[in-house]
Amino acid sequence: MSKERQLEVLSPAGDFERLRTAVQYGADAVYLAGKQFGMRASQANFSEQELKEAVKFCHAHSTRVYLTVNILPHNAEIEQLPRYLELVRDAGVDAVIVSDIGTLAVVKRTTPELEIHISTQNGIVNYETACMLYELGAKRVVLARELSLAEIAEIRRKTPSDLEIEVFVHGAMCMSFSGRCVLSNYLTGRDANRGECAQPCRWGYYLMEEKRPGLYFPVFEDEKGSYILNAKDLCMLEYIDKLAEAGVDSLKIEGRAKSSYYVAVITNAYRIAVDDYLQNPAGFKLRPWLRGEVEKVSHRQYSTGFYFDTPTQYYENGGYIREYDIVAVTGAYQDGRLYLTQKNKFCEGDQVEILEPGKEPVLLVVRGMQDQAGQAIGAACHPEMALSIESDRAFLPLSVVRKKK
């Protein structure tokens, strides 16, 4: 991590579009996956050539790239690992994120130039484990999500000063300890520990007692405790100062499977909050509009997870709250007209918000809508269509245009 900038903002990059968005909206580093060995088995992950291009793009913008190599590999996969690591090294990746101790050993033996980060799946909950992993070659540990700030601070005090500490600060939380779950494998045959989780913890469930067939009892939470699987989303935006005081080096945003709109909004919010903290640590206070920003992406109810000792993680519904849609991204500005690329339908007269990197969103009423040929239109109905609207100012290209549902 750069010595000039403490408190790294680390953003997810599920594909090249989301990677560019993370960089544009201020990420110090991104984490992504190749086509093998990553914990998100998605077709959108990066091929060898795409990985090289991603690293080149990020390094041109002073952004670091961390590659997930964090599945729990079986014997046949371990045999393929050395060659894959050589490709990763040659692509210029800054670090690999691993969870399996055997994978760590292979990295050290075959590609010792690669910086090693230990995944949250390793379940690091004490300083002895962190110190041992440091001795084995780890540059950074991503701590288990089940730790309080007080426990994190103790780990910081009792570990080498050059061992970096990374924690999750935003996004979805797994209902199993540090992501180690067999529920998906059991119910669907999709192994969560090899990147294929079907998220059955988000499904709706009822209980049925064996002697009362057909009589279903709801699963819910009351004052006596939790009886559910669903987890709230994590949000620590208001507590940047507390995370810094605990000795955290990197703030990780969850969401490689989420949209570029999510990446833009959440990266922007944490970038601004971190910069505000670094400018005035003693007087840090979150700008009120930033708290509203995290409500404008698709999310579950927010909580602070385990950070303040008492878990606030579970609730009765696995559904998402979604009040805003991205409707376009900005392009050029010329002669009082703002050129856009459509993402979802919007119409003449709609009130939209435009979010530029590092700034508070700007309200705008859509006027003077024209298609690419300059003909007046009443709505942008076609996916990715080019259009323009009247505007009294320019915006940075690829700024987000959104509308309340």
Short mmCIF file of C-alpha atoms in Angstrom, two decimals:
data_model
loop_
_atom_site.label_atom_id
_atom_site.label_comp_id
_atom_site.label_asym_id
_atom_site.label_seq_id
_atom_site.Cartn_x
_atom_site.Cartn_y
_atom_site.Cartn_z
CA MET A 1 0.00 0.00 0.00
CA SER A 2 1.22 3.47 -0.83
CA LYS A 3 2.92 5.25 2.05
CA GLU A 4 1.45 8.55 0.88
CA ARG A 5 -2.11 7.28 1.34
CA GLN A 6 -3.15 5.43 4.41
CA LEU A 7 -6.47 3.64 4.67
CA GLU A 8 -6.73 1.94 1.31
CA VAL A 9 -10.15 1.89 -0.37
CA LEU A 10 -10.37 -1.58 -1.95
CA SER A 11 -13.17 -2.12 -4.47
CA PRO A 12 -14.55 -5.18 -6.27
CA ALA A 13 -14.11 -5.66 -10.01
CA GLY A 14 -16.24 -8.43 -11.46
CA ASP A 15 -15.46 -7.45 -15.05
CA PHE A 16 -13.68 -4.71 -17.01
CA GLU A 17 -16.62 -2.29 -16.83
CA ARG A 18 -16.73 -2.53 -13.07
CA LEU A 19 -12.95 -2.27 -12.87
CA ARG A 20 -12.95 0.99 -14.85
CA THR A 21 -15.76 2.28 -12.65
CA ALA A 22 -13.87 1.46 -9.44
CA VAL A 23 -10.79 3.26 -10.71
CA GLN A 24 -12.78 6.27 -11.90
CA TYR A 25 -14.56 6.64 -8.56
CA GLY A 26 -11.39 6.58 -6.51
CA ALA A 27 -10.39 3.05 -5.50
CA ASP A 28 -6.78 2.74 -4.35
CA ALA A 29 -6.89 -0.94 -5.29
CA VAL A 30 -9.24 -3.46 -6.88
CA TYR A 31 -9.65 -7.18 -6.34
CA LEU A 32 -10.73 -9.50 -9.13
CA ALA A 33 -10.61 -13.10 -10.30
CA GLY A 34 -9.20 -14.99 -13.23
CA LYS A 35 -10.96 -17.87 -14.93
CA GLN A 36 -9.61 -20.35 -12.34
CA PHE A 37 -9.12 -20.61 -8.58
CA GLY A 38 -11.40 -17.71 -7.59
CA MET A 39 -14.32 -17.74 -5.15
CA ARG A 40 -16.78 -16.31 -7.69
CA ALA A 41 -17.28 -18.80 -10.53
CA SER A 42 -18.53 -16.22 -13.02
CA GLN A 43 -18.23 -16.09 -16.79
CA ALA A 44 -17.36 -12.42 -16.40
CA ASN A 45 -14.06 -13.11 -14.65
CA PHE A 46 -10.85 -12.08 -16.40
CA SER A 47 -9.13 -14.18 -19.06
CA GLU A 48 -5.35 -14.15 -19.29
CA GLN A 49 -5.34 -11.36 -21.89
CA GLU A 50 -8.04 -9.39 -20.06
CA LEU A 51 -6.02 -9.66 -16.85
CA LYS A 52 -2.97 -8.16 -18.55
CA GLU A 53 -5.10 -5.31 -19.91
CA ALA A 54 -6.73 -4.77 -16.51
CA VAL A 55 -3.37 -4.53 -14.74
CA LYS A 56 -2.03 -2.15 -17.39
CA PHE A 57 -5.11 0.07 -17.07
CA CYS A 58 -5.00 0.10 -13.26
CA HIS A 59 -1.27 0.78 -13.03
CA ALA A 60 -1.66 3.66 -15.48
CA HIS A 61 -4.04 5.16 -12.92
CA SER A 62 -1.88 4.30 -9.85
CA THR A 63 -4.31 1.59 -8.75
CA ARG A 64 -3.15 -1.76 -7.40
CA VAL A 65 -4.60 -5.12 -8.50
CA TYR A 66 -5.16 -8.09 -6.19
CA LEU A 67 -6.15 -11.44 -7.71
CA THR A 68 -8.22 -14.00 -5.82
CA VAL A 69 -6.70 -17.49 -5.75
CA ASN A 70 -8.80 -18.41 -2.77
CA ILE A 71 -10.78 -21.57 -3.52
CA LEU A 72 -10.05 -24.69 -1.49
CA PRO A 73 -8.38 -26.64 -4.34
CA HIS A 74 -8.55 -30.40 -4.71
CA ASN A 75 -5.59 -32.49 -5.86
CA ALA A 76 -6.18 -32.09 -9.60
CA GLU A 77 -6.45 -28.32 -9.25
CA ILE A 78 -3.25 -28.07 -7.20
CA GLU A 79 -1.39 -29.65 -10.12
CA GLN A 80 -2.58 -26.82 -12.40
CA LEU A 81 -1.70 -24.08 -9.93
CA PRO A 82 2.02 -23.43 -10.65
CA ARG A 83 1.45 -22.62 -14.32
CA TYR A 84 -1.51 -20.40 -13.46
CA LEU A 85 0.55 -18.48 -10.91
CA GLU A 86 3.25 -17.89 -13.49
CA LEU A 87 0.66 -16.36 -15.82
CA VAL A 88 -0.58 -14.18 -12.98
CA ARG A 89 2.94 -13.01 -12.16
CA ASP A 90 3.68 -12.23 -15.80
CA ALA A 91 0.46 -10.19 -16.02
CA GLY A 92 1.87 -7.87 -13.35
CA VAL A 93 -0.66 -8.51 -10.57
CA ASP A 94 0.36 -6.80 -7.31
CA ALA A 95 -0.78 -9.54 -4.94
CA VAL A 96 -2.67 -12.83 -4.77
CA ILE A 97 -5.33 -13.53 -2.17
CA VAL A 98 -5.16 -17.11 -0.87
CA SER A 99 -7.00 -19.07 1.80
CA ASP A 100 -5.51 -22.56 1.54
CA ILE A 101 -2.18 -23.19 3.27
CA GLY A 102 -1.07 -25.48 0.44
CA THR A 103 -1.78 -22.75 -2.09
CA LEU A 104 0.36 -20.39 -0.01
CA ALA A 105 3.20 -22.93 -0.13
CA VAL A 106 2.93 -23.26 -3.90
CA VAL A 107 3.01 -19.48 -4.33
CA LYS A 108 6.15 -19.20 -2.19
CA ARG A 109 7.85 -22.03 -4.07
CA THR A 110 6.96 -21.17 -7.66
CA THR A 111 6.35 -17.41 -7.75
CA PRO A 112 8.06 -15.88 -4.70
CA GLU A 113 7.84 -12.42 -6.33
CA LEU A 114 4.06 -12.34 -5.73
CA GLU A 115 2.82 -10.55 -2.63
CA ILE A 116 0.53 -12.79 -0.58
CA HIS A 117 -2.69 -11.71 1.13
CA ILE A 118 -4.55 -14.22 3.32
CA SER A 119 -8.27 -14.44 2.58
CA THR A 120 -10.98 -13.94 5.18
CA GLN A 121 -11.88 -17.58 4.57
CA ASN A 122 -8.82 -18.55 6.54
CA GLY A 123 -10.77 -17.42 9.62
CA ILE A 124 -8.09 -15.31 11.32
CA VAL A 125 -9.44 -14.34 14.74
CA ASN A 126 -6.28 -14.00 16.85
CA TYR A 127 -2.80 -12.49 16.73
CA GLU A 128 -0.98 -15.84 16.96
CA THR A 129 -2.52 -17.00 13.68
CA ALA A 130 -1.75 -13.65 12.05
CA CYS A 131 1.88 -13.80 13.23
CA MET A 132 2.32 -17.37 12.01
CA LEU A 133 0.95 -16.49 8.57
CA TYR A 134 3.34 -13.53 8.48
CA GLU A 135 6.24 -15.89 9.19
CA LEU A 136 5.01 -18.10 6.35
CA GLY A 137 5.23 -15.17 3.95
CA ALA A 138 1.95 -13.22 4.18
CA LYS A 139 2.17 -9.48 3.56
CA ARG A 140 -1.47 -8.91 4.54
CA VAL A 141 -4.22 -10.70 6.45
CA VAL A 142 -7.92 -10.21 5.73
CA LEU A 143 -9.42 -10.74 9.16
CA ALA A 144 -12.51 -12.83 9.87
CA ARG A 145 -15.73 -10.84 9.78
CA GLU A 146 -16.68 -12.15 13.22
CA LEU A 147 -14.25 -9.84 15.09
CA SER A 148 -14.99 -6.72 17.10
CA LEU A 149 -13.02 -3.50 16.76
CA ALA A 150 -11.42 -4.17 20.15
CA GLU A 151 -10.20 -7.57 18.97
CA ILE A 152 -8.85 -6.07 15.75
CA ALA A 153 -6.97 -3.42 17.75
CA GLU A 154 -5.37 -6.13 19.88
CA ILE A 155 -4.31 -8.07 16.79
CA ARG A 156 -2.75 -4.85 15.46
CA ARG A 157 -0.80 -4.30 18.70
CA LYS A 158 0.53 -7.85 18.82
CA THR A 159 1.55 -8.38 15.18
CA PRO A 160 4.50 -7.03 13.15
CA SER A 161 4.01 -3.42 12.10
CA ASP A 162 4.62 -4.26 8.42
CA LEU A 163 1.89 -6.91 8.37
CA GLU A 164 -1.08 -5.15 6.77
CA ILE A 165 -4.61 -5.64 8.12
CA GLU A 166 -7.61 -5.65 5.82
CA VAL A 167 -11.25 -5.85 6.87
CA PHE A 168 -14.62 -5.88 5.12
CA VAL A 169 -16.51 -2.63 5.61
CA HIS A 170 -19.45 -2.86 3.22
CA GLY A 171 -21.70 -5.32 1.45
CA ALA A 172 -23.23 -8.75 1.85
CA MET A 173 -22.32 -10.92 4.83
CA CYS A 174 -22.28 -14.72 4.83
CA MET A 175 -24.31 -16.45 7.54
CA SER A 176 -21.53 -19.04 7.96
CA PHE A 177 -18.28 -18.42 9.78
CA SER A 178 -15.94 -16.50 7.45
CA GLY A 179 -17.71 -17.89 4.41
CA ARG A 180 -17.06 -21.55 5.18
CA CYS A 181 -20.38 -23.08 4.20
CA VAL A 182 -21.52 -26.47 2.87
CA LEU A 183 -25.22 -25.61 2.61
CA SER A 184 -25.09 -24.80 -1.10
CA ASN A 185 -23.16 -27.98 -1.87
CA TYR A 186 -25.62 -30.08 0.13
CA LEU A 187 -28.79 -28.60 -1.41
CA THR A 188 -27.71 -27.90 -4.98
CA GLY A 189 -24.36 -29.58 -5.62
CA ARG A 190 -22.71 -26.17 -6.07
CA ASP A 191 -19.68 -25.90 -3.79
CA ALA A 192 -19.41 -22.54 -2.03
CA ASN A 193 -15.78 -23.23 -1.19
CA ARG A 194 -14.93 -23.50 -4.87
CA GLY A 195 -16.71 -20.37 -6.08
CA GLU A 196 -20.18 -21.69 -6.92
CA CYS A 197 -22.41 -20.67 -4.00
CA ALA A 198 -26.13 -20.66 -4.87
CA GLN A 199 -26.89 -18.59 -1.73
CA PRO A 200 -29.55 -20.90 -0.29
CA CYS A 201 -29.27 -18.91 2.94
CA ARG A 202 -31.29 -16.21 1.15
CA TRP A 203 -34.18 -18.53 0.33
CA GLY A 204 -37.46 -18.47 2.25
CA TYR A 205 -37.90 -21.35 4.70
CA TYR A 206 -40.58 -22.85 6.92
CA LEU A 207 -40.30 -25.51 9.61
CA MET A 208 -42.44 -28.65 9.46
CA GLU A 209 -42.67 -30.99 12.46
CA GLU A 210 -42.51 -34.66 11.36
CA LYS A 211 -45.78 -35.66 13.04
CA ARG A 212 -47.68 -32.71 11.60
CA PRO A 213 -47.21 -33.04 7.82
CA GLY A 214 -48.39 -30.07 5.81
CA LEU A 215 -48.38 -27.74 8.81
CA TYR A 216 -45.71 -25.09 8.20
CA PHE A 217 -44.27 -22.86 10.90
CA PRO A 218 -42.59 -19.54 9.95
CA VAL A 219 -38.93 -18.90 10.70
CA PHE A 220 -38.42 -15.46 12.23
CA GLU A 221 -36.62 -13.36 14.84
CA ASP A 222 -38.12 -12.11 18.11
CA GLU A 223 -36.88 -10.64 21.38
CA LYS A 224 -35.49 -14.04 22.42
CA GLY A 225 -33.06 -14.30 19.54
CA SER A 226 -32.55 -15.25 15.90
CA TYR A 227 -34.08 -18.23 14.16
CA ILE A 228 -33.12 -17.41 10.60
CA LEU A 229 -30.37 -17.67 8.05
CA ASN A 230 -30.64 -14.31 6.29
CA ALA A 231 -27.89 -11.78 6.96
CA LYS A 232 -28.16 -8.02 6.77
CA ASP A 233 -25.65 -6.07 4.70
CA LEU A 234 -22.64 -4.48 6.35
CA CYS A 235 -22.07 -0.71 6.37
CA MET A 236 -19.24 0.95 8.31
CA LEU A 237 -19.21 4.25 6.42
CA GLU A 238 -19.91 6.28 9.55
CA TYR A 239 -17.08 4.66 11.49
CA ILE A 240 -14.01 5.28 9.32
CA ASP A 241 -12.30 6.89 12.31
CA LYS A 242 -12.95 3.88 14.54
CA LEU A 243 -11.51 1.52 11.92
CA ALA A 244 -8.42 3.70 11.55
CA GLU A 245 -7.95 3.89 15.31
CA ALA A 246 -8.07 0.09 15.49
CA GLY A 247 -5.11 -0.04 13.10
CA VAL A 248 -6.78 -1.19 9.90
CA ASP A 249 -4.84 -0.60 6.66
CA SER A 250 -7.39 -1.55 4.00
CA LEU A 251 -11.16 -1.11 3.78
CA LYS A 252 -12.69 -3.81 1.60
CA ILE A 253 -15.99 -3.36 -0.23
CA GLU A 254 -17.79 -6.63 -1.01
CA GLY A 255 -19.50 -7.08 -4.36
CA ARG A 256 -17.69 -8.67 -7.30
CA ALA A 257 -21.05 -10.01 -8.47
CA LYS A 258 -22.74 -6.61 -8.19
CA SER A 259 -23.32 -3.94 -10.81
CA SER A 260 -21.02 -1.16 -11.97
CA TYR A 261 -23.60 1.25 -10.53
CA TYR A 262 -23.11 -0.31 -7.08
CA VAL A 263 -19.34 -0.10 -7.49
CA ALA A 264 -19.54 3.57 -8.48
CA VAL A 265 -21.79 4.70 -5.64
CA ILE A 266 -20.17 2.75 -2.82
CA THR A 267 -16.58 3.40 -3.92
CA ASN A 268 -17.36 7.10 -4.23
CA ALA A 269 -18.89 7.23 -0.74
CA TYR A 270 -15.95 5.52 0.95
CA ARG A 271 -13.38 7.49 -1.08
CA ILE A 272 -14.85 10.81 0.06
CA ALA A 273 -15.28 9.65 3.66
CA VAL A 274 -11.70 8.35 3.87
CA ASP A 275 -10.29 11.54 2.36
CA ASP A 276 -12.31 13.62 4.83
CA TYR A 277 -10.92 11.53 7.68
CA LEU A 278 -7.32 11.84 6.47
CA GLN A 279 -7.67 15.61 6.20
CA ASN A 280 -9.05 15.95 9.73
CA PRO A 281 -8.78 12.74 11.79
CA ALA A 282 -9.71 14.35 15.12
CA GLY A 283 -12.77 16.10 13.72
CA PHE A 284 -14.06 13.43 11.36
CA LYS A 285 -17.80 13.49 10.83
CA LEU A 286 -19.57 11.86 7.93
CA ARG A 287 -21.17 14.24 5.47
CA PRO A 288 -24.94 13.68 5.82
CA TRP A 289 -25.52 13.17 2.10
CA LEU A 290 -23.00 10.31 2.02
CA ARG A 291 -25.14 8.23 4.37
CA GLY A 292 -27.97 8.70 1.90
CA GLU A 293 -25.79 7.49 -0.96
CA VAL A 294 -25.46 3.92 0.35
CA GLU A 295 -29.25 3.74 0.49
CA LYS A 296 -29.42 4.41 -3.26
CA VAL A 297 -28.01 1.05 -4.34
CA SER A 298 -29.75 -2.30 -4.15
CA HIS A 299 -29.13 -3.53 -0.60
CA ARG A 300 -30.53 -5.38 2.37
CA GLN A 301 -31.01 -3.69 5.72
CA TYR A 302 -27.69 -2.37 6.97
CA SER A 303 -25.88 -3.25 10.16
CA THR A 304 -22.43 -2.98 11.73
CA GLY A 305 -21.98 -6.74 11.87
CA PHE A 306 -19.74 -7.84 14.76
CA TYR A 307 -17.69 -4.66 15.04
CA PHE A 308 -19.33 -3.39 18.20
CA ASP A 309 -19.31 -6.70 20.09
CA THR A 310 -23.03 -7.50 19.89
CA PRO A 311 -23.85 -8.98 16.46
CA THR A 312 -26.61 -7.14 14.60
CA GLN A 313 -26.47 -9.39 11.61
CA TYR A 314 -29.77 -11.20 11.07
CA TYR A 315 -33.27 -10.24 10.01
CA GLU A 316 -36.50 -11.72 8.77
CA ASN A 317 -36.33 -11.13 5.05
CA GLY A 318 -33.70 -11.97 2.45
CA GLY A 319 -35.05 -9.50 -0.09
CA TYR A 320 -33.34 -6.40 -1.40
CA ILE A 321 -34.27 -2.75 -0.95
CA ARG A 322 -33.98 -1.04 -4.31
CA GLU A 323 -35.29 2.49 -4.75
CA TYR A 324 -33.05 3.81 -7.54
CA ASP A 325 -32.08 2.61 -11.02
CA ILE A 326 -29.17 3.69 -13.17
CA VAL A 327 -30.71 5.02 -16.38
CA ALA A 328 -27.66 6.30 -18.28
CA VAL A 329 -24.00 7.23 -18.18
CA THR A 330 -22.65 10.55 -19.38
CA GLY A 331 -20.53 11.21 -22.45
CA ALA A 332 -19.43 14.40 -24.17
CA TYR A 333 -20.86 17.89 -23.61
CA GLN A 334 -21.27 20.30 -26.49
CA ASP A 335 -23.32 23.42 -27.20
CA GLY A 336 -25.51 23.05 -24.15
CA ARG A 337 -26.25 19.40 -24.74
CA LEU A 338 -25.15 16.47 -22.58
CA TYR A 339 -24.67 13.24 -24.50
CA LEU A 340 -25.71 10.00 -22.78
CA THR A 341 -25.75 6.24 -23.25
CA GLN A 342 -28.99 4.67 -22.03
CA LYS A 343 -28.96 1.88 -19.43
CA ASN A 344 -32.64 1.76 -18.39
CA LYS A 345 -35.75 3.53 -19.65
CA PHE A 346 -36.31 7.16 -18.68
CA CYS A 347 -38.49 9.90 -20.12
CA GLU A 348 -38.75 13.58 -20.90
CA GLY A 349 -39.64 15.43 -17.68
CA ASP A 350 -38.11 12.84 -15.34
CA GLN A 351 -36.04 14.12 -12.44
CA VAL A 352 -32.66 12.41 -12.37
CA GLU A 353 -29.47 12.66 -10.33
CA ILE A 354 -25.99 12.73 -11.86
CA LEU A 355 -23.17 11.41 -9.70
CA GLU A 356 -19.63 12.47 -10.58
CA PRO A 357 -16.56 11.00 -8.87
CA GLY A 358 -15.74 12.83 -5.65
CA LYS A 359 -18.83 15.03 -5.70
CA GLU A 360 -22.33 15.32 -4.28
CA PRO A 361 -25.02 14.26 -6.78
CA VAL A 362 -26.66 16.95 -8.92
CA LEU A 363 -30.41 17.05 -9.57
CA LEU A 364 -31.51 17.58 -13.18
CA VAL A 365 -34.89 17.53 -14.91
CA VAL A 366 -34.68 15.82 -18.31
CA ARG A 367 -35.47 18.36 -21.03
CA GLY A 368 -34.99 18.52 -24.78
CA MET A 369 -34.45 14.80 -25.31
CA GLN A 370 -33.06 13.92 -28.74
CA ASP A 371 -31.92 10.70 -30.36
CA GLN A 372 -28.59 10.25 -32.12
CA ALA A 373 -29.96 11.83 -35.29
CA GLY A 374 -31.06 14.94 -33.41
CA GLN A 375 -34.78 14.09 -33.55
CA ALA A 376 -36.93 14.93 -30.55
CA ILE A 377 -38.00 11.88 -28.50
CA GLY A 378 -40.19 11.42 -25.44
CA ALA A 379 -38.34 8.51 -23.89
CA ALA A 380 -35.09 6.54 -24.04
CA CYS A 381 -36.46 3.04 -24.57
CA HIS A 382 -33.73 1.09 -26.32
CA PRO A 383 -30.80 -0.57 -24.52
CA GLU A 384 -27.50 1.29 -24.94
CA MET A 385 -29.08 3.87 -27.27
CA ALA A 386 -27.20 7.14 -27.80
CA LEU A 387 -29.11 10.32 -26.98
CA SER A 388 -28.67 13.84 -25.66
CA ILE A 389 -30.48 16.19 -23.30
CA GLU A 390 -30.26 19.88 -22.46
CA SER A 391 -27.82 20.81 -19.71
CA ASP A 392 -26.20 24.00 -18.49
CA ARG A 393 -22.98 22.23 -17.54
CA ALA A 394 -20.66 19.37 -18.44
CA PHE A 395 -20.06 16.26 -16.36
CA LEU A 396 -17.13 13.89 -16.34
CA PRO A 397 -17.56 11.11 -18.92
CA LEU A 398 -19.09 7.89 -17.53
CA SER A 399 -20.71 9.68 -14.58
CA VAL A 400 -23.79 7.85 -13.31
CA VAL A 401 -27.30 9.10 -14.16
CA ARG A 402 -29.96 7.57 -11.92
CA LYS A 403 -33.67 7.91 -11.22
CA LYS A 404 -35.80 7.07 -8.22
CA LYS A 405 -38.09 4.14 -8.95
#
